[in-house]
């Protein structure tokens, strides 16, 4: 059994940022494991620009950003085509690679396996199962990694930020887009995303599109749906199901680590520490999708906690205060706060709602309201609370509440 100081699972923005930060903090024995053939994570598949401004002070395409992440991690040992198959107590890992099965132990392990889109099968979409139904990630791999132009005309289902990334990918590949359709009564991404799609790309954005059905036998021929009281069909040979990201947590479901049913990821405290203090977590495994830049910052923050734990400077878990949620809130993280401990980072105390809602958001510490604000919230939009107002060393109870003022959505 091989013993390593720090093992990082996942070589995307969070994992590579953590490797870089740990190296700069003087940790020499770092191993990064990546199941794909190359490091860099999801940005490797994103040929459009918009990456790297906060991290490297200039805009980059996704592949350029991924290469820069790998280069910036310096001499850290990186092993690709390695799948972790089991997480054991105390950092004992079972891995599988072309060389066979192996057991490694990390004094500290960072989980940074990211998130994945919800496929058509999990969305209960009706119709046949022909070729031509895909996700944004699979589409981007075909276009940017394999150089394919697999389709001629597409329909995008979803209007999250990643849906507009799919639109750019299709444009880059020379694939026409007939429409973007959304089940809700407004787009999920912030406006003017729909206006940009309409005005710059000539792509109609149809909201309140329900009862979606895929048509075709061996090949996709169209997508049918209800819209404005009518049944419509749009001809296409590709349907891209975009968004609805969930943490890539299959490995954790068979482990001893506590999972949060709200996020779908691990329960963590303000130190990014899991229920087994050997393990830490950062990036989109925490809660689904956020930007690469945010994952990069979280990886660096988790690395600081790991370095502190390695040097005996991180307070032990001690007394754990559960963060309670009330109202239409789906989750808040961190889910627990260790007291005593370090103050909460401004990257933490984030929440999302389970459905469109409006009302007043309240932060209640030791039974007393310390902050509140009026809020209009959508399920895919991050809600931030003032973490600085949580007195970690004098904390008995902590709750995030949302009282709705009316029932209608946004």
XYZ file of C-alpha atoms in Angstrom, residues 65-387:
323
model
C -7.428 27.641 -20.071
C -7.150 23.893 -19.406
C -3.588 23.828 -20.733
C -2.698 26.819 -18.554
C -4.142 25.060 -15.488
C -1.961 22.028 -16.139
C 1.139 24.159 -16.755
C 0.510 26.231 -13.621
C 0.392 23.121 -11.444
C 4.148 22.777 -12.078
C 5.885 19.573 -11.132
C 2.956 17.994 -9.303
C 2.591 14.317 -10.196
C -0.418 13.748 -12.442
C -1.765 10.322 -13.418
C -4.465 10.161 -16.118
C -6.664 7.208 -17.074
C -6.992 6.307 -13.417
C -10.427 5.628 -11.947
C -10.931 5.652 -8.197
C -13.331 2.811 -7.446
C -13.565 2.993 -3.661
C -13.157 5.558 -0.889
C -12.178 3.919 2.382
C -11.954 5.296 5.888
C -8.839 7.252 6.694
C -7.987 8.054 3.070
C -7.607 4.479 1.788
C -8.385 4.480 -1.959
C -8.826 1.636 -4.420
C -7.912 2.654 -7.966
C -8.058 0.990 -11.372
C -5.809 1.861 -14.307
C -4.384 0.147 -17.403
C -1.816 -1.307 -14.992
C -4.498 -3.022 -12.919
C -5.940 -2.456 -9.459
C -3.969 -0.715 -6.743
C -4.465 0.608 -3.215
C -3.274 4.063 -2.203
C -3.575 5.917 1.074
C -3.605 9.683 1.398
C -2.959 11.424 4.662
C -5.362 13.962 3.190
C -7.615 13.476 0.158
C -9.319 16.219 -1.858
C -12.447 15.231 -3.784
C -12.822 17.370 -6.920
C -14.740 15.141 -9.322
C -17.008 17.917 -10.587
C -20.571 17.685 -11.896
C -22.493 16.275 -14.835
C -25.595 17.254 -16.774
C -28.851 15.410 -16.245
C -29.449 13.244 -19.346
C -32.741 12.859 -21.173
C -33.483 9.542 -19.416
C -33.520 11.196 -15.977
C -35.832 14.013 -17.129
C -38.722 11.681 -17.989
C -38.905 12.983 -21.569
C -41.194 10.915 -23.778
C -40.810 9.584 -27.293
C -38.393 7.228 -28.999
C -34.662 6.806 -28.360
C -32.987 7.559 -31.681
C -29.431 8.686 -32.410
C -29.088 12.455 -32.103
C -30.110 13.037 -28.472
C -27.148 14.359 -26.482
C -25.970 16.644 -23.682
C -23.848 19.778 -23.950
C -20.790 17.952 -22.635
C -21.092 15.089 -25.108
C -21.680 17.558 -27.952
C -18.586 19.561 -27.020
C -16.441 16.436 -26.899
C -17.583 15.484 -30.407
C -16.984 18.981 -31.790
C -13.861 20.168 -29.973
C -12.041 16.962 -29.042
C -12.891 14.764 -32.023
C -13.321 17.446 -34.680
C -16.722 16.132 -35.754
C -19.727 17.853 -37.280
C -22.208 15.157 -36.251
C -25.480 16.980 -36.969
C -27.015 19.516 -39.352
C -29.839 21.108 -37.359
C -30.413 21.137 -33.596
C -32.874 22.122 -30.890
C -31.550 23.022 -27.429
C -33.663 22.051 -24.411
C -32.869 24.361 -21.500
C -31.845 27.969 -20.981
C -29.168 27.804 -18.289
C -25.810 29.473 -18.867
C -24.457 26.203 -20.261
C -27.310 26.174 -22.788
C -25.814 29.261 -24.380
C -22.449 27.507 -24.355
C -24.163 24.755 -26.382
C -25.423 27.428 -28.769
C -21.865 28.698 -29.300
C -20.587 25.148 -29.817
C -23.212 24.438 -32.454
C -22.380 27.715 -34.201
C -18.661 26.890 -34.196
C -19.417 23.490 -35.751
C -21.604 25.005 -38.476
C -24.748 23.309 -37.120
C -27.953 25.337 -37.460
C -30.097 25.863 -34.347
C -33.855 25.918 -34.885
C -34.838 26.925 -31.343
C -34.078 26.916 -27.649
C -37.005 25.648 -25.580
C -37.609 26.018 -21.857
C -40.264 24.413 -19.659
C -40.419 27.351 -17.230
C -42.136 30.632 -18.055
C -38.817 32.500 -18.309
C -35.215 31.627 -19.069
C -33.048 30.284 -16.260
C -29.929 32.254 -17.169
C -29.921 35.949 -16.541
C -31.217 38.232 -19.198
C -30.335 39.394 -21.806
C -29.329 35.814 -22.690
C -32.567 35.237 -24.593
C -32.230 38.557 -26.403
C -28.666 37.708 -27.444
C -29.862 34.356 -28.806
C -32.622 36.037 -30.783
C -30.835 39.139 -32.032
C -27.275 37.933 -32.570
C -27.926 34.334 -33.593
C -31.471 34.508 -34.945
C -32.533 31.647 -32.654
C -36.043 31.810 -31.152
C -36.278 31.151 -27.410
C -39.593 29.509 -26.518
C -40.531 29.448 -22.829
C -43.434 27.524 -21.237
C -42.718 24.602 -23.571
C -44.095 21.462 -21.941
C -44.849 17.799 -22.735
C -41.628 17.430 -24.736
C -41.411 14.311 -26.923
C -38.516 13.146 -29.123
C -39.476 11.928 -32.604
C -37.652 9.529 -34.915
C -36.793 5.847 -35.164
C -33.105 5.146 -35.752
C -32.333 8.869 -36.204
C -33.864 11.921 -34.571
C -36.289 13.691 -36.895
C -37.802 16.280 -34.602
C -39.023 17.352 -31.192
C -42.686 17.951 -30.327
C -44.014 20.001 -27.411
C -46.919 22.083 -26.136
C -46.502 25.846 -26.493
C -49.025 28.677 -26.202
C -51.905 26.208 -26.154
C -50.811 24.443 -29.349
C -48.920 21.295 -30.201
C -45.772 22.163 -32.159
C -43.123 20.081 -33.887
C -39.684 21.337 -34.915
C -37.700 19.289 -37.412
C -34.110 18.556 -36.409
C -31.570 15.744 -36.312
C -30.184 16.684 -32.882
C -31.718 17.528 -29.499
C -29.292 18.902 -26.909
C -30.412 18.510 -23.293
C -28.479 21.167 -21.442
C -27.998 21.986 -17.790
C -29.629 20.594 -14.654
C -26.192 19.761 -13.322
C -25.749 17.394 -10.405
C -22.554 16.526 -8.509
C -20.559 13.611 -9.894
C -21.039 11.756 -6.620
C -21.464 8.103 -7.648
C -18.191 7.245 -5.915
C -19.389 8.815 -2.675
C -22.737 7.012 -2.615
C -20.982 3.729 -1.911
C -18.652 5.245 0.673
C -18.808 6.065 4.358
C -18.933 9.831 3.741
C -22.110 11.726 4.657
C -24.074 13.091 1.678
C -26.423 16.061 1.655
C -29.748 15.219 -0.053
C -30.151 18.873 -1.032
C -26.903 19.329 -2.944
C -26.317 15.686 -3.868
C -22.699 16.197 -2.795
C -20.834 15.592 0.461
C -21.583 17.315 3.745
C -18.758 19.770 4.507
C -17.842 22.217 7.237
C -16.329 25.680 6.805
C -12.900 24.103 6.256
C -14.154 22.200 3.153
C -13.772 19.106 5.360
C -16.043 16.061 4.958
C -17.539 13.838 7.663
C -14.296 11.824 7.633
C -11.725 14.571 8.377
C -9.186 12.887 6.099
C -11.331 13.984 3.146
C -11.947 17.493 1.803
C -14.081 18.680 -1.112
C -14.022 21.592 -3.567
C -15.549 22.579 -6.877
C -18.751 21.418 -8.475
C -18.928 18.224 -6.456
C -20.134 20.501 -3.664
C -23.466 21.417 -5.269
C -23.680 21.100 -9.035
C -22.548 23.744 -11.456
C -20.649 26.976 -10.891
C -18.120 28.754 -13.085
C -14.597 27.452 -13.612
C -13.266 30.571 -11.916
C -15.265 29.927 -8.790
C -14.128 26.287 -8.698
C -10.551 27.497 -9.057
C -10.957 29.740 -5.997
C -12.572 26.942 -3.998
C -9.724 24.577 -4.843
C -7.185 27.095 -3.540
C -9.242 27.643 -0.357
C -9.508 23.902 0.281
C -5.762 23.573 -0.294
C -5.132 26.134 2.452
C -7.227 24.035 4.854
C -5.392 20.857 3.868
C -2.014 22.540 4.380
C -3.192 23.750 7.792
C -4.373 20.238 8.717
C -1.068 18.789 7.551
C 0.781 21.234 9.794
C -1.487 20.619 12.793
C -2.955 24.131 12.568
C -6.524 23.192 11.599
C -8.854 22.841 14.593
C -10.252 19.306 14.958
C -13.932 18.866 14.054
C -15.012 19.420 17.660
C -18.620 20.566 18.200
C -20.596 20.600 14.941
C -23.508 22.990 14.451
C -25.938 21.987 11.710
C -27.055 24.796 9.396
C -30.854 24.588 9.347
C -32.901 25.652 6.303
C -36.549 26.697 6.232
C -38.916 27.632 3.432
C -38.335 26.863 -0.269
C -34.553 26.588 0.156
C -33.174 23.385 -1.361
C -29.788 23.600 0.327
C -27.189 25.711 2.066
C -23.498 24.926 2.279
C -21.523 24.429 4.399
C -24.064 22.106 5.959
C -22.236 22.134 9.287
C -20.008 24.613 11.109
C -17.218 23.397 13.390
C -17.009 25.404 16.591
C -14.426 26.517 17.477
C -12.888 26.908 14.040
C -11.896 29.326 11.335
C -14.385 31.998 10.176
C -16.496 31.184 7.149
C -14.967 32.130 3.791
C -16.853 34.485 1.491
C -16.983 31.478 -0.861
C -19.322 29.782 1.601
C -22.815 30.175 3.035
C -24.372 29.799 -0.397
C -27.892 28.575 -1.071
C -30.406 27.790 -3.803
C -34.159 27.411 -3.840
C -36.037 24.316 -4.971
C -38.475 26.366 -7.073
C -39.094 29.916 -8.199
C -39.969 31.979 -5.146
C -39.970 35.484 -3.767
C -39.974 36.692 -0.200
C -37.551 37.635 2.579
C -34.321 35.781 3.239
C -33.107 35.754 6.850
C -29.893 34.708 8.589
C -30.631 33.669 12.174
C -27.717 33.159 14.580
C -28.318 31.796 18.088
C -32.027 32.467 17.669
C -31.584 36.123 16.632
C -31.950 37.585 13.167
C -28.655 39.225 12.179
C -29.443 39.948 8.515
C -32.330 39.878 6.067
C -33.222 41.065 2.581
C -36.023 40.867 0.045
C -35.249 38.330 -2.669
C -36.579 36.993 -5.965
C -34.985 33.586 -6.508
C -34.797 30.991 -9.277
C -33.615 27.391 -8.743
C -30.430 27.667 -10.817
C -29.200 30.940 -9.342
C -26.784 31.061 -6.445
C -27.852 32.960 -3.327
C -25.084 34.403 -1.177
C -25.398 35.256 2.516
C -22.995 37.362 4.640
C -20.773 34.639 6.097
